[in-house]
């Protein structure tokens, strides 16, 4: 069996400028993926340009969520967001062309969707809360979701979503208020609207960090925390473990 040092690392791309949320996301991705900082390396696109990326150096790429919306008009975006999204479009286009292992979480729906010609808009927002996810027939046969029940709860919260997918994309999961909760392009390129890395501690951290970012009324933060504590989120983190297990490869 190869040792950890024999394996190519995974790359986490972060768009979270706030340290508390960015660090919590990174720790959760590593914990649920069963990796350390050597096995999952991070680039914070809010802090530095992406730079050259040779996909052959990596086992897979994960794009985390955050306050950016891919579908917002360019004039409303900061120079940092415009730069980061230009870099991401170029990289994700190569990922799609190569059918390279990719998992986009929340914001990943917007970016991967934009690259493949999906309609990404604000038709199907969901509040910061637990949401009930239902796998489609294709999702039930999906290797990455093999350990998930047909219906499960996950934490989410987003302003934009995919309201239409082109024929090249396969819808894997849905929810009552958001028709596309997960999709796949090719064989190895995925995006989920819900957050597979979010547990209770993680959602509580994000409620604190983003209470003034327009996801919810700031005065409702405490009630959102109480509601989150009433839900048991068990299954979504297995997606990260399955992604790592499936795509880990030798250097």
Coordinates of C-alpha atoms in Angstrom, one line a residue:
X1 CA 0.0 0.0 0.0
X2 CA 1.3 3.5 -0.8
X3 CA 2.2 5.7 2.1
X4 CA 0.9 9.3 2.5
X5 CA 4.2 10.6 1.1
X6 CA 3.7 8.6 -2.0
X7 CA 0.3 10.2 -2.8
X8 CA -0.3 13.4 -4.7
X9 CA -2.1 15.9 -2.4
X10 CA -5.5 17.4 -2.9
X11 CA -5.9 21.2 -3.5
X12 CA -8.5 23.3 -1.7
X13 CA -9.3 26.6 -3.3
X14 CA -10.8 29.0 -0.8
X15 CA -12.7 32.2 -1.5
X16 CA -13.3 33.1 2.2
X17 CA -11.5 36.3 3.3
X18 CA -12.5 35.9 6.9
X19 CA -10.0 33.8 8.8
X20 CA -12.4 32.1 11.2
X21 CA -14.6 30.8 8.4
X22 CA -11.7 30.0 6.1
X23 CA -9.7 28.1 8.8
X24 CA -12.8 26.2 10.0
X25 CA -13.6 25.1 6.4
X26 CA -10.0 23.9 5.8
X27 CA -9.9 22.0 9.1
X28 CA -13.3 20.3 8.3
X29 CA -12.2 19.4 4.8
X30 CA -9.1 17.7 6.1
X31 CA -10.9 16.0 9.0
X32 CA -13.7 14.5 6.9
X33 CA -11.3 13.7 4.1
X34 CA -8.9 11.9 6.5
X35 CA -6.0 14.2 5.4
X36 CA -3.4 16.5 7.0
X37 CA -1.9 19.7 5.7
X38 CA 0.5 17.7 3.4
X39 CA -2.4 15.7 2.0
X40 CA -4.6 18.7 1.4
X41 CA -3.0 22.0 0.6
X42 CA -4.8 25.3 0.4
X43 CA -4.7 28.4 -1.7
X44 CA -6.8 31.4 -0.4
X45 CA -7.7 33.3 -3.6
X46 CA -8.8 36.2 -1.4
X47 CA -5.1 36.6 -0.3
X48 CA -3.1 35.7 -3.4
X49 CA -3.4 35.0 -7.1
X50 CA -3.9 31.3 -8.1
X51 CA -0.7 31.2 -10.1
X52 CA 0.2 28.3 -12.4
X53 CA -1.5 25.0 -11.6
X54 CA -0.4 21.7 -13.1
X55 CA -3.2 19.3 -12.5
X56 CA -0.8 16.4 -12.8
X57 CA 0.6 17.5 -9.4
X58 CA -2.7 16.8 -7.6
X59 CA -5.0 14.0 -6.8
X60 CA -8.1 16.3 -7.1
X61 CA -9.3 19.8 -6.6
X62 CA -11.9 21.1 -4.1
X63 CA -13.5 24.5 -4.4
X64 CA -15.0 25.7 -1.1
X65 CA -18.0 28.1 -0.6
X66 CA -18.1 31.6 0.6
X67 CA -19.8 35.0 0.0
X68 CA -19.1 35.3 -3.7
X69 CA -22.0 34.8 -6.2
X70 CA -20.9 33.8 -9.7
X71 CA -24.1 35.2 -11.2
X72 CA -23.8 38.7 -9.8
X73 CA -23.2 41.5 -12.4
X74 CA -19.5 42.2 -12.9
X75 CA -19.9 45.9 -11.8
X76 CA -21.0 44.7 -8.4
X77 CA -17.9 42.5 -7.8
X78 CA -14.7 43.6 -6.2
X79 CA -11.4 43.5 -8.1
X80 CA -10.4 40.5 -6.0
X81 CA -13.5 38.6 -6.9
X82 CA -13.2 39.4 -10.6
X83 CA -9.5 38.2 -10.5
X84 CA -10.4 35.0 -8.6
X85 CA -13.3 34.1 -10.9
X86 CA -11.2 34.7 -14.0
X87 CA -8.6 32.3 -12.6
X88 CA -11.2 29.8 -11.6
X89 CA -13.0 29.8 -14.9
X90 CA -9.7 29.0 -16.7
X91 CA -8.8 26.2 -14.3
X92 CA -12.3 24.7 -14.1
X93 CA -12.5 24.8 -17.9
X94 CA -9.3 22.6 -18.0
X95 CA -10.7 20.4 -15.3
X96 CA -13.9 19.8 -17.3
X97 CA -12.0 19.2 -20.6
X98 CA -9.8 16.6 -18.8
X99 CA -12.6 15.2 -16.7
X100 CA -10.3 15.7 -13.7
X101 CA -11.5 15.0 -10.2
X102 CA -13.2 18.1 -8.8
X103 CA -15.7 18.8 -6.0
X104 CA -17.2 22.2 -5.8
X105 CA -19.1 23.0 -2.6
X106 CA -22.0 25.5 -2.8
X107 CA -20.1 28.3 -4.8
X108 CA -18.8 25.4 -6.9
X109 CA -22.3 25.0 -8.4
X110 CA -22.1 28.6 -9.6
X111 CA -18.6 28.3 -11.0
X112 CA -18.8 24.9 -12.6
X113 CA -22.3 25.7 -13.8
X114 CA -21.0 28.9 -15.5
X115 CA -18.3 27.0 -17.2
X116 CA -20.6 24.3 -18.7
X117 CA -23.4 26.8 -19.7
X118 CA -25.9 26.1 -16.9
X119 CA -28.3 28.8 -15.9
X120 CA -27.1 30.1 -12.5
X121 CA -29.3 32.8 -10.9
X122 CA -31.3 33.7 -7.8
X123 CA -34.4 31.8 -8.6
X124 CA -33.9 29.2 -5.9
X125 CA -32.1 30.6 -2.8
X126 CA -32.2 28.7 0.5
X127 CA -31.8 30.1 4.0
X128 CA -28.9 29.2 6.3
X129 CA -30.3 26.1 7.8
X130 CA -30.5 22.3 7.6
X131 CA -32.2 21.2 4.3
X132 CA -33.6 17.8 3.3
X133 CA -31.8 16.4 0.3
X134 CA -33.3 13.7 -2.0
X135 CA -31.1 11.7 -4.3
X136 CA -32.3 11.3 -7.9
X137 CA -32.2 8.0 -9.6
X138 CA -28.8 8.8 -11.1
X139 CA -27.6 10.0 -7.6
X140 CA -28.6 6.7 -6.1
X141 CA -26.2 4.9 -8.5
X142 CA -23.4 7.5 -8.0
X143 CA -20.2 6.0 -6.5
X144 CA -19.5 9.2 -4.6
X145 CA -22.9 9.0 -2.9
X146 CA -22.7 5.2 -2.3
X147 CA -23.1 5.5 1.5
X148 CA -25.9 8.0 1.5
X149 CA -29.5 7.1 2.1
X150 CA -32.0 8.3 -0.5
X151 CA -33.1 11.1 1.7
X152 CA -30.8 12.9 4.2
X153 CA -30.3 16.2 5.9
X154 CA -27.4 18.6 5.2
X155 CA -26.5 22.2 6.1
X156 CA -26.7 24.8 3.4
X157 CA -27.5 28.5 2.8
X158 CA -27.1 30.3 -0.6
X159 CA -28.3 33.1 -2.7
X160 CA -27.8 31.6 -6.1
X161 CA -28.3 28.2 -7.6
X162 CA -28.5 26.3 -10.9
X163 CA -32.0 26.6 -12.2
X164 CA -31.2 24.7 -15.4
X165 CA -28.6 22.2 -16.4
X166 CA -27.4 21.4 -20.0
X167 CA -27.7 17.9 -21.2
X168 CA -24.0 17.2 -20.5
X169 CA -24.7 17.5 -16.8
X170 CA -26.4 14.9 -14.6
X171 CA -28.6 16.0 -11.7
X172 CA -27.8 13.9 -8.7
X173 CA -29.8 15.4 -5.9
X174 CA -32.6 17.9 -5.2
X175 CA -34.5 19.6 -2.4
X176 CA -38.0 21.0 -2.0
X177 CA -36.8 24.6 -2.6
X178 CA -33.8 24.0 -4.9
X179 CA -34.1 21.6 -7.9
X180 CA -30.3 21.1 -8.3
X181 CA -28.6 20.2 -5.1
X182 CA -25.8 18.2 -6.8
X183 CA -24.7 17.4 -10.3
X184 CA -21.9 15.7 -12.2
X185 CA -20.2 16.5 -15.5
X186 CA -18.3 13.7 -17.2
X187 CA -17.3 11.0 -14.8
X188 CA -15.2 12.8 -12.2
X189 CA -16.3 16.4 -11.9
X190 CA -18.9 17.3 -9.2
X191 CA -20.7 20.1 -7.5
X192 CA -23.0 20.2 -4.5
X193 CA -25.2 23.1 -3.5
X194 CA -25.3 21.9 0.1
X195 CA -22.1 21.8 2.2
X196 CA -20.6 18.3 2.6
X197 CA -18.0 19.7 5.0
X198 CA -20.4 21.4 7.4
X199 CA -21.2 19.9 10.8
X200 CA -22.9 21.7 13.8
X201 CA -19.8 23.5 14.9
X202 CA -19.1 24.7 11.4
X203 CA -22.6 26.1 10.8
X204 CA -22.5 27.9 14.1
X205 CA -19.1 29.5 13.1
X206 CA -20.5 30.6 9.8
X207 CA -23.7 32.1 11.3
X208 CA -21.4 34.3 13.4
X209 CA -19.1 35.2 10.6
X210 CA -21.7 35.9 7.9
X211 CA -24.5 37.4 9.9
X212 CA -24.0 40.8 8.2
X213 CA -23.6 39.4 4.6
X214 CA -27.3 39.3 3.6
X215 CA -28.0 35.6 4.1
X216 CA -30.4 36.3 7.0
X217 CA -31.5 39.1 9.3
X218 CA -28.6 39.7 11.8
X219 CA -31.1 39.6 14.7
X220 CA -32.1 36.1 13.7
X221 CA -28.6 34.6 14.3
X222 CA -29.5 33.1 17.7
X223 CA -32.7 31.5 16.5
X224 CA -30.8 30.0 13.5
X225 CA -28.3 28.5 15.9
X226 CA -31.1 27.0 18.0
X227 CA -32.7 25.5 15.0
X228 CA -29.3 24.0 13.8
X229 CA -28.8 22.3 17.2
X230 CA -32.1 20.5 16.7
X231 CA -30.9 18.7 13.5
X232 CA -28.6 15.7 13.3
X233 CA -26.4 16.0 10.2
X234 CA -24.7 12.7 9.7
X235 CA -24.2 11.7 6.1
X236 CA -22.8 14.6 4.0
X237 CA -19.2 14.4 5.3
X238 CA -18.9 10.9 3.8
X239 CA -18.9 12.5 0.4
X240 CA -15.5 14.1 1.2
X241 CA -14.2 10.8 2.5
X242 CA -15.4 9.0 -0.6
X243 CA -13.9 11.7 -2.9
X244 CA -10.5 11.3 -1.2
X245 CA -10.6 7.5 -1.3
X246 CA -11.7 7.3 -4.9
X247 CA -9.2 9.8 -6.3
X248 CA -6.1 9.5 -4.2
X249 CA -3.2 8.5 -6.5
X250 CA 0.5 8.2 -6.5
X251 CA 2.7 11.2 -7.3

